[in-house]
Amino acid sequence: MVILAAGRGQRMKSALPKVLQPLAGRPLLEHVVRTAGKLSPAGIVVVYGEGGERVRAAMAAHDLCWAHQAEQLGTGHAAQQALSLIDSRHQVLVLCGDVPLVRVQTLKKLVFAAGDDSLAVLTVAMADPTGYGRIIRDAENRVRAIVEEKDATPEQRKVAEINTGLIVCPAHYLKVWLEQLKADNAQGEYYLTDIIARAVDEGVHVKAVTAESESEVMGINDKLQLAQAETANRQKLARELMQNGVTLADPERIDVRGELICGKDVYIDVNAIFEGKVELGDNVSIGPNTVIRDSIIGAGTRIHPNCVIEQAVMADHCEVGPYARLRPGVELAERAKLGNFVELKKSHIGVGSKVNHLSYVGDASIGARVNVGAGTITCNYDGANKYRTVIGDGAFIGSGVQLVAPVEVGADATIGAGSTISKSAPAGELTVGRSRQTVVRGWKRPAKDKKD
Ligand code: UD1
Ligand code: CA
């Protein structure tokens, strides 16, 4: 299998290589690599170009072979660079780094159509085929050639059926034919597409497989097409969610940049963004304007509007927000409640405990049935190191408390409002750590000096 990814992508007008432009939060190339991987190929060779070290680095997590194309002389020349890494007995599926939304079922159909020793090309009829290579068929409807837009006659440009760029060809043919390509065309490039006419000349069978939708095979050359692909992808994911029983307040206003797994009767309000892998249990409700990344949310949990949640694990029937920020490493046990303007980081909140208003809780372990009063913060950082705060079951922390870590509050302890707690507070007792209130009787407020 070969993925062509060396093109300059000039039409993007961006410093970022085209195949690294993000679609649904992932580089275009990564979409192709992931889909390709699902076919369990003998190997995946990615053809990369000038300055392609960034491309290699971005794909470091995947098991890929790399072939360098020093000069971008066209798709045929690009495919040729990969051939030394491919067994002549194999069928080669050529994919494009800029055709990211193709489905694995479609690729399977294409590979199946090619069999052991034929060519297969993936085509589609486009409402507006501008910019694509056209499929030229003969009177018997057999594919004869692919003609690029720039080389096509006005008559050929009227053809709606286009080349998606995805082709299967036996490696031994490719090895001979690509060697003999000529760049005598409008763009002065070596076109991979010229192998179709060559196969026809040699009497090798060429099959055409039609993709199910235009959007699945759209090539992304500029920012406009990138946005169109984003929309198409969003609509597809929204449709899949709704087919699986999820209620979306507005299918046009949800973004899934990764994987979203939903239980039964999940409700998602407008402008929710899901990144990475997110799992929502049964009856979860997600409020509007919420960003959730790499998190697991238990059944019946409600996320109120305007929350930002990253790497959190929540048990069932929790409540979060509005306006809560969960930084990585937060675990909520059942029925835990986080209110508005609350920031948490690397903390465990026990069963039924509440942090309801204007608090910062970092590096803390909070037991069950704890109440953390408004404006309470953990002072977890001394400028060099971070320390933990541990609060036992049933403790009551008054409002405006500073817990200077490392510090421990025992079970059922009460901490008076406004306390600065820097030493452990014993279980079951009231601890107060604030200056005493005094009354200065007869004190007079300063008055303004009288002008003469
Ligand atoms: C190509 C096809 C066209 C098809 C369209 C589908 C050719 C000649 N044309 O046109 O028939 O309709 O895709 O989207 O094949 N690349 C390299 N090295 C190069 C040139 C390109 O690796 O020297 C890679 C690009 O990174 C890209 C792919 O090949 O992933 C296609 O190249 P691009 O320049 O986008 O071709 P199109 O003009 O879109
Ligand atoms: Ca393209």
Short mmCIF file of C-alpha atoms and ligand atoms in Angstrom, two decimals:
data_model
loop_
_atom_site.label_atom_id
_atom_site.label_comp_id
_atom_site.label_asym_id
_atom_site.label_seq_id
_atom_site.Cartn_x
_atom_site.Cartn_y
_atom_site.Cartn_z
CA MET A 1 0.00 0.00 0.00
CA VAL A 2 1.28 3.46 -0.91
CA ILE A 3 0.12 6.83 0.39
CA LEU A 4 1.14 9.80 -1.71
CA ALA A 5 1.93 12.69 0.59
CA ALA A 6 4.82 14.59 -0.94
CA GLY A 7 2.90 17.26 -2.83
CA ARG A 8 3.75 20.85 -1.98
CA GLY A 9 0.14 21.75 -1.33
CA GLN A 10 0.68 25.26 -2.64
CA ARG A 11 -3.03 25.90 -2.87
CA MET A 12 -3.27 25.78 0.95
CA LYS A 13 -1.07 28.92 1.16
CA SER A 14 0.17 27.70 4.52
CA ALA A 15 3.54 27.03 6.15
CA LEU A 16 2.13 23.72 7.39
CA PRO A 17 2.45 20.86 4.84
CA LYS A 18 -0.89 20.07 3.23
CA VAL A 19 -1.15 16.53 4.58
CA LEU A 20 -0.71 17.87 8.13
CA GLN A 21 -3.59 20.34 7.87
CA PRO A 22 -6.09 19.35 10.57
CA LEU A 23 -9.44 17.82 9.80
CA ALA A 24 -11.60 16.96 12.80
CA GLY A 25 -8.56 17.65 14.98
CA ARG A 26 -6.22 15.23 13.21
CA PRO A 27 -3.79 15.69 10.31
CA LEU A 28 -5.29 14.75 6.93
CA LEU A 29 -2.62 12.08 6.54
CA GLU A 30 -3.52 10.49 9.86
CA HIS A 31 -7.08 9.91 8.67
CA VAL A 32 -5.71 8.08 5.64
CA VAL A 33 -3.17 6.11 7.69
CA ARG A 34 -5.81 4.98 10.18
CA THR A 35 -8.20 3.87 7.45
CA ALA A 36 -5.37 2.13 5.58
CA GLY A 37 -4.35 0.27 8.74
CA LYS A 38 -7.82 -1.27 9.00
CA LEU A 39 -7.13 -3.22 5.80
CA SER A 40 -4.17 -4.96 7.52
CA PRO A 41 -1.83 -4.38 4.56
CA ALA A 42 1.56 -6.08 4.18
CA GLY A 43 3.03 -2.61 4.74
CA ILE A 44 2.26 1.07 4.31
CA VAL A 45 4.75 3.18 2.40
CA VAL A 46 4.27 6.91 2.70
CA VAL A 47 5.89 9.06 0.02
CA TYR A 48 7.06 12.31 1.57
CA GLY A 49 8.78 15.33 0.12
CA GLU A 50 11.00 18.29 0.73
CA GLY A 51 10.79 19.41 4.36
CA GLY A 52 8.79 16.28 5.07
CA GLU A 53 10.56 15.67 8.39
CA ARG A 54 7.60 17.35 10.03
CA VAL A 55 5.32 14.87 8.32
CA ARG A 56 7.39 11.95 9.58
CA ALA A 57 7.51 13.37 13.09
CA ALA A 58 3.73 13.90 13.15
CA MET A 59 3.17 10.24 12.21
CA ALA A 60 5.78 8.80 14.60
CA ALA A 61 3.14 6.81 16.50
CA HIS A 62 2.26 4.75 13.41
CA ASP A 63 4.11 1.82 11.91
CA LEU A 64 5.02 3.16 8.47
CA CYS A 65 7.75 2.86 5.84
CA TRP A 66 8.94 6.08 4.27
CA ALA A 67 10.03 6.80 0.71
CA HIS A 68 11.50 10.18 -0.11
CA GLN A 69 10.54 12.06 -3.25
CA ALA A 70 13.18 14.74 -3.57
CA GLU A 71 11.44 16.68 -6.31
CA GLN A 72 7.69 16.87 -6.77
CA LEU A 73 7.50 15.71 -10.36
CA GLY A 74 3.96 14.34 -10.20
CA THR A 75 1.89 11.52 -8.75
CA GLY A 76 3.41 8.89 -11.06
CA HIS A 77 6.93 9.85 -10.04
CA ALA A 78 5.82 9.85 -6.39
CA ALA A 79 4.39 6.33 -6.60
CA GLN A 80 7.60 5.16 -8.29
CA GLN A 81 9.66 6.19 -5.24
CA ALA A 82 7.80 3.62 -3.14
CA LEU A 83 8.19 0.66 -5.45
CA SER A 84 11.60 -0.53 -4.31
CA LEU A 85 9.97 -1.23 -0.93
CA ILE A 86 7.18 -3.32 -2.45
CA ASP A 87 7.15 -6.99 -3.42
CA SER A 88 6.53 -7.41 -7.18
CA ARG A 89 3.95 -10.13 -6.46
CA HIS A 90 1.74 -7.78 -4.48
CA GLN A 91 -1.25 -5.72 -5.46
CA VAL A 92 -0.58 -2.07 -4.67
CA LEU A 93 -3.34 0.17 -3.36
CA VAL A 94 -2.40 3.79 -3.97
CA LEU A 95 -4.04 6.27 -1.59
CA CYS A 96 -3.70 10.03 -1.47
CA GLY A 97 -2.76 11.92 1.66
CA ASP A 98 -5.27 14.58 0.66
CA VAL A 99 -8.30 12.27 0.29
CA PRO A 100 -9.00 11.69 3.99
CA LEU A 101 -12.64 10.69 4.33
CA VAL A 102 -12.64 7.49 2.29
CA ARG A 103 -14.27 4.60 4.15
CA VAL A 104 -12.66 1.26 4.73
CA GLN A 105 -15.63 -0.57 3.09
CA THR A 106 -15.04 1.40 -0.10
CA LEU A 107 -11.36 0.49 -0.13
CA LYS A 108 -12.24 -3.17 0.40
CA LYS A 109 -14.56 -3.04 -2.61
CA LEU A 110 -11.79 -1.50 -4.69
CA VAL A 111 -9.24 -4.12 -3.66
CA PHE A 112 -11.74 -6.90 -4.25
CA ALA A 113 -12.59 -5.56 -7.74
CA ALA A 114 -8.93 -5.56 -8.72
CA GLY A 115 -8.48 -9.19 -7.71
CA ASP A 116 -4.98 -10.57 -8.26
CA ASP A 117 -4.01 -9.17 -11.60
CA SER A 118 -6.32 -6.35 -12.73
CA LEU A 119 -6.42 -2.63 -12.16
CA ALA A 120 -9.21 -0.94 -10.30
CA VAL A 121 -9.87 2.76 -10.03
CA LEU A 122 -12.22 4.45 -7.61
CA THR A 123 -14.47 6.98 -9.31
CA VAL A 124 -17.49 9.08 -8.48
CA ALA A 125 -19.87 11.35 -10.38
CA MET A 126 -19.43 14.91 -9.11
CA ALA A 127 -21.98 17.70 -9.43
CA ASP A 128 -19.02 20.00 -10.04
CA PRO A 129 -16.04 17.98 -11.32
CA THR A 130 -13.79 21.03 -11.78
CA GLY A 131 -10.16 20.33 -10.96
CA TYR A 132 -10.36 16.53 -11.03
CA GLY A 133 -9.13 14.06 -13.63
CA ARG A 134 -12.00 12.81 -15.83
CA ILE A 135 -12.79 9.15 -16.49
CA ILE A 136 -12.95 8.54 -20.22
CA ARG A 137 -15.07 5.55 -21.27
CA ASP A 138 -15.65 4.01 -24.68
CA ALA A 139 -18.93 3.19 -26.42
CA GLU A 140 -19.13 -0.06 -24.45
CA ASN A 141 -18.76 1.92 -21.22
CA ARG A 142 -15.30 0.49 -20.57
CA VAL A 143 -12.74 2.77 -18.92
CA ARG A 144 -10.12 3.83 -21.51
CA ALA A 145 -8.16 6.59 -19.82
CA ILE A 146 -8.00 9.34 -17.21
CA VAL A 147 -7.51 12.84 -18.52
CA GLU A 148 -6.47 15.64 -16.18
CA GLU A 149 -8.58 18.79 -16.18
CA LYS A 150 -5.74 20.86 -17.61
CA ASP A 151 -5.22 18.45 -20.50
CA ALA A 152 -8.89 17.79 -21.22
CA THR A 153 -10.80 18.96 -24.26
CA PRO A 154 -13.97 21.02 -23.62
CA GLU A 155 -15.92 17.88 -24.47
CA GLN A 156 -13.98 15.77 -21.93
CA ARG A 157 -14.45 18.44 -19.24
CA LYS A 158 -18.19 17.86 -19.45
CA VAL A 159 -17.70 14.36 -18.06
CA ALA A 160 -18.96 14.26 -14.48
CA GLU A 161 -17.26 10.99 -13.53
CA ILE A 162 -13.92 11.76 -11.91
CA ASN A 163 -10.83 9.97 -10.70
CA THR A 164 -10.66 9.99 -6.91
CA GLY A 165 -6.90 9.34 -7.15
CA LEU A 166 -7.30 5.94 -5.47
CA ILE A 167 -6.08 3.10 -7.63
CA VAL A 168 -5.16 -0.57 -7.26
CA CYS A 169 -2.52 -1.95 -9.61
CA PRO A 170 -0.32 -5.06 -9.62
CA ALA A 171 3.20 -4.05 -8.46
CA HIS A 172 4.95 -5.73 -11.39
CA TYR A 173 3.02 -3.60 -13.90
CA LEU A 174 3.65 -0.43 -11.92
CA LYS A 175 7.38 -1.16 -11.85
CA VAL A 176 7.50 -1.25 -15.65
CA TRP A 177 4.92 1.39 -16.52
CA LEU A 178 5.97 4.12 -14.10
CA GLU A 179 9.53 3.85 -15.41
CA GLN A 180 8.24 4.64 -18.89
CA LEU A 181 5.92 7.56 -18.05
CA LYS A 182 6.35 10.76 -20.02
CA ALA A 183 5.74 14.26 -18.73
CA ASP A 184 4.39 15.54 -22.04
CA ASN A 185 1.28 17.18 -20.61
CA ALA A 186 0.01 20.60 -19.59
CA GLN A 187 1.64 20.42 -16.15
CA GLY A 188 4.92 18.83 -17.25
CA GLU A 189 4.41 16.13 -14.60
CA TYR A 190 4.60 12.35 -14.50
CA TYR A 191 0.98 11.38 -14.02
CA LEU A 192 0.08 8.18 -12.20
CA THR A 193 -3.22 8.37 -14.06
CA ASP A 194 -1.45 7.64 -17.38
CA ILE A 195 -1.16 3.98 -16.36
CA ILE A 196 -4.86 3.51 -17.12
CA ALA A 197 -4.43 4.12 -20.87
CA ARG A 198 -1.29 1.98 -20.75
CA ALA A 199 -3.16 -0.91 -19.16
CA VAL A 200 -5.87 -0.64 -21.79
CA ASP A 201 -3.19 -0.72 -24.53
CA GLU A 202 -1.66 -3.82 -22.99
CA GLY A 203 -5.00 -5.54 -22.65
CA VAL A 204 -4.94 -5.51 -18.83
CA HIS A 205 -8.41 -5.33 -17.36
CA VAL A 206 -9.35 -1.97 -15.77
CA LYS A 207 -12.33 -1.90 -13.46
CA ALA A 208 -14.09 1.14 -12.09
CA VAL A 209 -15.62 1.09 -8.64
CA THR A 210 -17.96 3.93 -7.74
CA ALA A 211 -17.78 5.55 -4.32
CA GLU A 212 -21.04 6.03 -2.46
CA SER A 213 -20.80 9.77 -1.98
CA GLU A 214 -18.85 12.71 -3.32
CA SER A 215 -17.81 13.85 0.12
CA GLU A 216 -16.20 10.51 0.92
CA VAL A 217 -13.66 10.96 -1.86
CA MET A 218 -13.21 14.69 -2.08
CA GLY A 219 -9.61 15.75 -2.55
CA ILE A 220 -8.49 18.57 -0.31
CA ASN A 221 -6.30 21.10 -2.03
CA ASP A 222 -7.24 24.41 -0.39
CA LYS A 223 -8.81 25.83 2.76
CA LEU A 224 -12.22 25.98 1.17
CA GLN A 225 -12.21 22.25 0.47
CA LEU A 226 -10.79 21.68 3.96
CA ALA A 227 -13.82 23.45 5.47
CA GLN A 228 -16.17 21.52 3.18
CA ALA A 229 -14.62 18.25 4.33
CA GLU A 230 -14.96 19.34 7.96
CA THR A 231 -18.67 19.98 7.39
CA ALA A 232 -19.15 16.69 5.56
CA ASN A 233 -17.36 14.82 8.33
CA ARG A 234 -19.38 16.55 11.04
CA GLN A 235 -22.64 15.73 9.30
CA LYS A 236 -21.61 12.11 8.92
CA LEU A 237 -20.67 11.75 12.60
CA ALA A 238 -23.84 13.54 13.73
CA ARG A 239 -25.92 11.21 11.59
CA GLU A 240 -24.19 8.15 13.08
CA LEU A 241 -24.77 9.43 16.63
CA MET A 242 -28.46 10.05 15.98
CA GLN A 243 -28.82 6.65 14.32
CA ASN A 244 -27.44 5.19 17.56
CA GLY A 245 -30.09 6.98 19.61
CA VAL A 246 -28.28 10.14 20.73
CA THR A 247 -30.38 13.32 20.86
CA LEU A 248 -28.58 16.30 19.36
CA ALA A 249 -30.06 19.75 19.94
CA ASP A 250 -28.67 20.70 16.52
CA PRO A 251 -26.70 18.25 14.36
CA GLU A 252 -24.97 21.21 12.69
CA ARG A 253 -23.50 22.34 15.99
CA ILE A 254 -21.52 19.43 17.36
CA ASP A 255 -17.85 18.76 16.68
CA VAL A 256 -16.31 15.38 17.25
CA ARG A 257 -12.54 15.59 16.83
CA GLY A 258 -11.76 12.03 17.70
CA GLU A 259 -14.00 9.25 18.97
CA LEU A 260 -17.25 9.72 20.88
CA ILE A 261 -18.91 6.65 22.39
CA CYS A 262 -22.43 7.13 23.77
CA GLY A 263 -24.78 5.03 25.89
CA LYS A 264 -28.57 5.17 25.67
CA ASP A 265 -30.59 8.40 25.84
CA VAL A 266 -27.67 10.78 25.79
CA TYR A 267 -28.56 14.42 25.19
CA ILE A 268 -26.06 16.85 23.69
CA ASP A 269 -26.86 20.54 23.53
CA VAL A 270 -25.44 22.97 20.96
CA ASN A 271 -21.77 23.78 20.43
CA ALA A 272 -20.33 20.81 22.24
CA ILE A 273 -16.80 19.89 21.17
CA PHE A 274 -15.44 16.42 21.85
CA GLU A 275 -11.73 15.76 21.41
CA GLY A 276 -9.71 12.57 21.67
CA LYS A 277 -11.64 9.64 23.10
CA VAL A 278 -14.75 10.50 25.08
CA GLU A 279 -17.24 8.04 26.54
CA LEU A 280 -20.68 9.12 27.76
CA GLY A 281 -22.79 6.69 29.81
CA ASP A 282 -26.56 6.24 29.62
CA ASN A 283 -28.69 9.34 30.22
CA VAL A 284 -25.75 11.72 30.26
CA SER A 285 -26.67 15.29 29.44
CA ILE A 286 -24.12 17.70 28.01
CA GLY A 287 -24.86 21.40 28.25
CA PRO A 288 -24.13 23.95 25.56
CA ASN A 289 -20.68 25.42 24.81
CA THR A 290 -18.78 22.61 26.40
CA VAL A 291 -15.38 21.18 25.50
CA ILE A 292 -14.63 17.63 26.63
CA ARG A 293 -11.37 15.88 25.86
CA ASP A 294 -10.27 12.29 26.64
CA SER A 295 -12.80 11.71 29.40
CA ILE A 296 -15.22 9.11 30.71
CA ILE A 297 -18.55 10.32 32.05
CA GLY A 298 -20.78 7.98 34.03
CA ALA A 299 -24.49 7.30 33.60
CA GLY A 300 -26.93 10.05 34.53
CA THR A 301 -24.22 12.67 34.97
CA ARG A 302 -25.13 16.19 33.93
CA ILE A 303 -22.64 18.64 32.54
CA HIS A 304 -24.11 22.13 32.74
CA PRO A 305 -23.26 24.88 30.21
CA ASN A 306 -19.79 26.25 29.49
CA CYS A 307 -17.53 23.63 31.01
CA VAL A 308 -14.03 22.66 29.87
CA ILE A 309 -13.16 19.10 30.84
CA GLU A 310 -9.91 17.28 30.09
CA GLN A 311 -8.84 13.74 31.09
CA ALA A 312 -11.53 13.34 33.72
CA VAL A 313 -13.22 10.18 34.92
CA MET A 314 -16.67 10.69 36.41
CA ALA A 315 -18.83 8.06 38.02
CA ASP A 316 -22.63 8.00 37.78
CA HIS A 317 -24.99 10.85 38.68
CA CYS A 318 -22.43 13.61 39.07
CA GLU A 319 -23.11 17.27 38.33
CA VAL A 320 -20.59 19.67 36.90
CA GLY A 321 -20.80 23.37 36.13
CA PRO A 322 -21.92 25.70 34.79
CA TYR A 323 -18.50 27.21 34.12
CA ALA A 324 -16.37 24.48 35.65
CA ARG A 325 -12.86 23.74 34.47
CA LEU A 326 -11.49 20.26 35.01
CA ARG A 327 -7.80 20.05 34.19
CA PRO A 328 -6.24 16.61 33.67
CA GLY A 329 -6.45 13.95 36.34
CA VAL A 330 -9.79 14.57 38.03
CA GLU A 331 -11.83 11.64 39.32
CA LEU A 332 -15.35 12.11 40.59
CA ALA A 333 -17.02 9.36 42.58
CA GLU A 334 -20.79 8.87 42.40
CA ARG A 335 -23.01 11.91 42.96
CA ALA A 336 -20.07 14.29 43.34
CA LYS A 337 -20.98 17.85 42.53
CA LEU A 338 -18.83 20.65 41.15
CA GLY A 339 -20.46 24.04 40.81
CA ASN A 340 -19.69 27.27 39.04
CA PHE A 341 -16.26 28.86 38.63
CA VAL A 342 -14.54 25.85 40.09
CA GLU A 343 -11.15 24.65 38.86
CA LEU A 344 -9.86 21.19 39.64
CA LYS A 345 -6.66 19.39 38.80
CA LYS A 346 -5.32 15.92 39.68
CA SER A 347 -7.86 15.41 42.42
CA HIS A 348 -10.22 12.75 43.63
CA ILE A 349 -13.63 13.82 44.89
CA GLY A 350 -15.46 11.19 46.95
CA VAL A 351 -19.05 9.98 46.85
CA GLY A 352 -21.59 12.77 47.24
CA SER A 353 -19.00 15.45 47.97
CA LYS A 354 -19.50 19.02 46.80
CA VAL A 355 -17.25 21.81 45.63
CA ASN A 356 -19.88 24.27 44.65
CA HIS A 357 -18.57 27.77 44.18
CA LEU A 358 -15.42 29.62 43.13
CA SER A 359 -12.83 27.12 44.33
CA TYR A 360 -9.45 25.79 43.25
CA VAL A 361 -8.75 22.19 44.18
CA GLY A 362 -5.43 20.77 42.97
CA ASP A 363 -3.52 17.64 44.00
CA ALA A 364 -6.20 16.78 46.54
CA SER A 365 -7.87 13.67 47.74
CA ILE A 366 -11.31 14.43 49.12
CA GLY A 367 -13.33 11.74 50.86
CA ALA A 368 -17.08 11.09 50.77
CA ARG A 369 -19.80 13.56 51.89
CA VAL A 370 -17.36 16.45 52.12
CA ASN A 371 -18.56 20.00 51.67
CA VAL A 372 -16.00 22.47 50.39
CA GLY A 373 -17.23 26.01 50.98
CA ALA A 374 -17.24 28.87 48.50
CA GLY A 375 -13.89 30.37 47.60
CA THR A 376 -11.82 27.65 49.22
CA ILE A 377 -8.47 26.91 47.63
CA THR A 378 -5.72 24.39 47.99
CA CYS A 379 -2.33 26.09 48.09
CA ASN A 380 -0.57 23.17 46.43
CA TYR A 381 2.48 24.86 44.97
CA ASP A 382 5.33 26.61 46.77
CA GLY A 383 6.92 27.89 43.59
CA ALA A 384 9.09 24.78 43.23
CA ASN A 385 7.15 21.67 44.23
CA LYS A 386 3.56 20.50 44.41
CA TYR A 387 2.03 18.98 47.55
CA ARG A 388 -1.12 17.04 48.34
CA THR A 389 -4.13 17.94 50.42
CA VAL A 390 -6.08 15.08 51.99
CA ILE A 391 -9.57 15.60 53.39
CA GLY A 392 -11.35 12.80 55.27
CA ASP A 393 -14.96 11.65 54.88
CA GLY A 394 -17.67 13.93 56.19
CA ALA A 395 -15.43 16.96 56.67
CA PHE A 396 -16.92 20.43 56.36
CA ILE A 397 -14.63 23.12 54.99
CA GLY A 398 -16.04 26.61 55.56
CA SER A 399 -15.94 29.34 52.94
CA GLY A 400 -12.77 31.17 51.99
CA VAL A 401 -10.38 28.59 53.45
CA GLN A 402 -6.80 28.19 52.29
CA LEU A 403 -5.43 24.69 52.71
CA VAL A 404 -1.65 25.02 52.61
CA ALA A 405 -0.36 21.67 51.39
CA PRO A 406 0.95 19.25 52.40
CA VAL A 407 -1.91 19.19 54.84
CA GLU A 408 -4.53 16.79 56.10
CA VAL A 409 -8.05 17.40 57.39
CA GLY A 410 -9.43 14.49 59.42
CA ALA A 411 -12.79 12.80 58.92
CA ASP A 412 -15.79 14.81 60.14
CA ALA A 413 -13.56 17.77 60.95
CA THR A 414 -14.94 21.28 60.57
CA ILE A 415 -12.78 24.14 59.36
CA GLY A 416 -13.98 27.62 60.21
CA ALA A 417 -14.60 30.04 57.36
CA GLY A 418 -11.65 32.21 56.40
CA SER A 419 -9.06 29.89 57.93
CA THR A 420 -5.55 29.39 56.64
CA ILE A 421 -4.80 25.77 57.48
CA SER A 422 -1.12 24.88 57.32
CA LYS A 423 -1.04 22.12 59.95
CA SER A 424 -3.18 19.01 60.01
CA ALA A 425 -6.70 19.49 61.42
CA PRO A 426 -7.83 16.64 63.70
CA ALA A 427 -10.82 14.45 62.94
CA GLY A 428 -14.17 15.43 64.43
CA GLU A 429 -12.99 18.80 65.80
CA LEU A 430 -13.52 22.41 64.80
CA THR A 431 -10.29 24.03 63.68
CA VAL A 432 -10.13 27.75 63.09
CA GLY A 433 -7.01 29.46 61.78
CA ARG A 434 -7.79 33.13 61.39
CA SER A 435 -7.04 36.34 63.25
CA ARG A 436 -9.55 37.29 65.90
CA GLN A 437 -12.11 39.95 65.19
CA THR A 438 -11.68 43.09 67.26
CA VAL A 439 -13.85 46.14 67.66
CA VAL A 440 -12.20 49.55 68.01
CA ARG A 441 -14.81 51.59 69.81
CA GLY A 442 -15.12 55.28 69.11
CA TRP A 443 -12.86 55.08 66.05
CA LYS A 444 -13.45 57.93 63.64
CA ARG A 445 -13.22 57.72 59.91
CA PRO A 446 -10.77 60.23 58.43
CA ALA A 447 -12.59 63.25 57.03
CA LYS A 448 -11.54 65.39 54.07
CA ASP A 449 -9.41 68.45 54.92
CA LYS A 450 -11.60 71.59 54.93
CA LYS A 451 -10.58 74.12 52.26
CA ASP A 452 -9.96 77.61 53.63
C1 UD1 B 1 -4.93 14.04 -8.55
C2 UD1 B 1 -5.15 13.19 -9.82
C3 UD1 B 1 -6.54 13.50 -10.37
C4 UD1 B 1 -7.59 13.23 -9.30
C5 UD1 B 1 -7.28 13.96 -8.01
C6 UD1 B 1 -8.20 13.45 -6.92
C7 UD1 B 1 -3.03 12.81 -10.98
C8 UD1 B 1 -2.15 13.26 -12.06
N1 UD1 B 1 -4.15 13.52 -10.78
O1 UD1 B 1 -4.97 15.40 -8.95
O2 UD1 B 1 -6.80 12.69 -11.51
O3 UD1 B 1 -8.86 13.61 -9.80
O4 UD1 B 1 -5.92 13.72 -7.59
O5 UD1 B 1 -8.06 14.16 -5.73
O6 UD1 B 1 -2.75 11.83 -10.33
N2 UD1 B 1 1.83 14.07 -4.67
C9 UD1 B 1 3.11 13.63 -4.41
N3 UD1 B 1 4.11 13.99 -5.22
C10 UD1 B 1 3.94 14.76 -6.31
C11 UD1 B 1 2.63 15.21 -6.60
C12 UD1 B 1 1.59 14.84 -5.77
O7 UD1 B 1 3.33 12.92 -3.43
O8 UD1 B 1 4.92 15.03 -7.02
C13 UD1 B 1 0.72 13.66 -3.78
C14 UD1 B 1 0.08 14.84 -3.07
O9 UD1 B 1 0.66 15.05 -1.80
C15 UD1 B 1 -1.38 14.38 -2.95
C16 UD1 B 1 -1.58 13.45 -4.11
O10 UD1 B 1 -0.29 13.07 -4.55
O11 UD1 B 1 -1.60 13.67 -1.75
C17 UD1 B 1 -2.35 14.11 -5.25
O12 UD1 B 1 -1.63 15.22 -5.71
P1 UD1 B 1 -2.32 16.57 -6.14
O13 UD1 B 1 -1.28 17.51 -6.61
O14 UD1 B 1 -3.23 17.04 -5.07
O15 UD1 B 1 -3.16 16.06 -7.41
P2 UD1 B 1 -4.50 16.62 -7.99
O16 UD1 B 1 -4.21 17.78 -8.85
O17 UD1 B 1 -5.49 16.82 -6.91
CA CA B 2 -5.43 16.70 -4.70
#
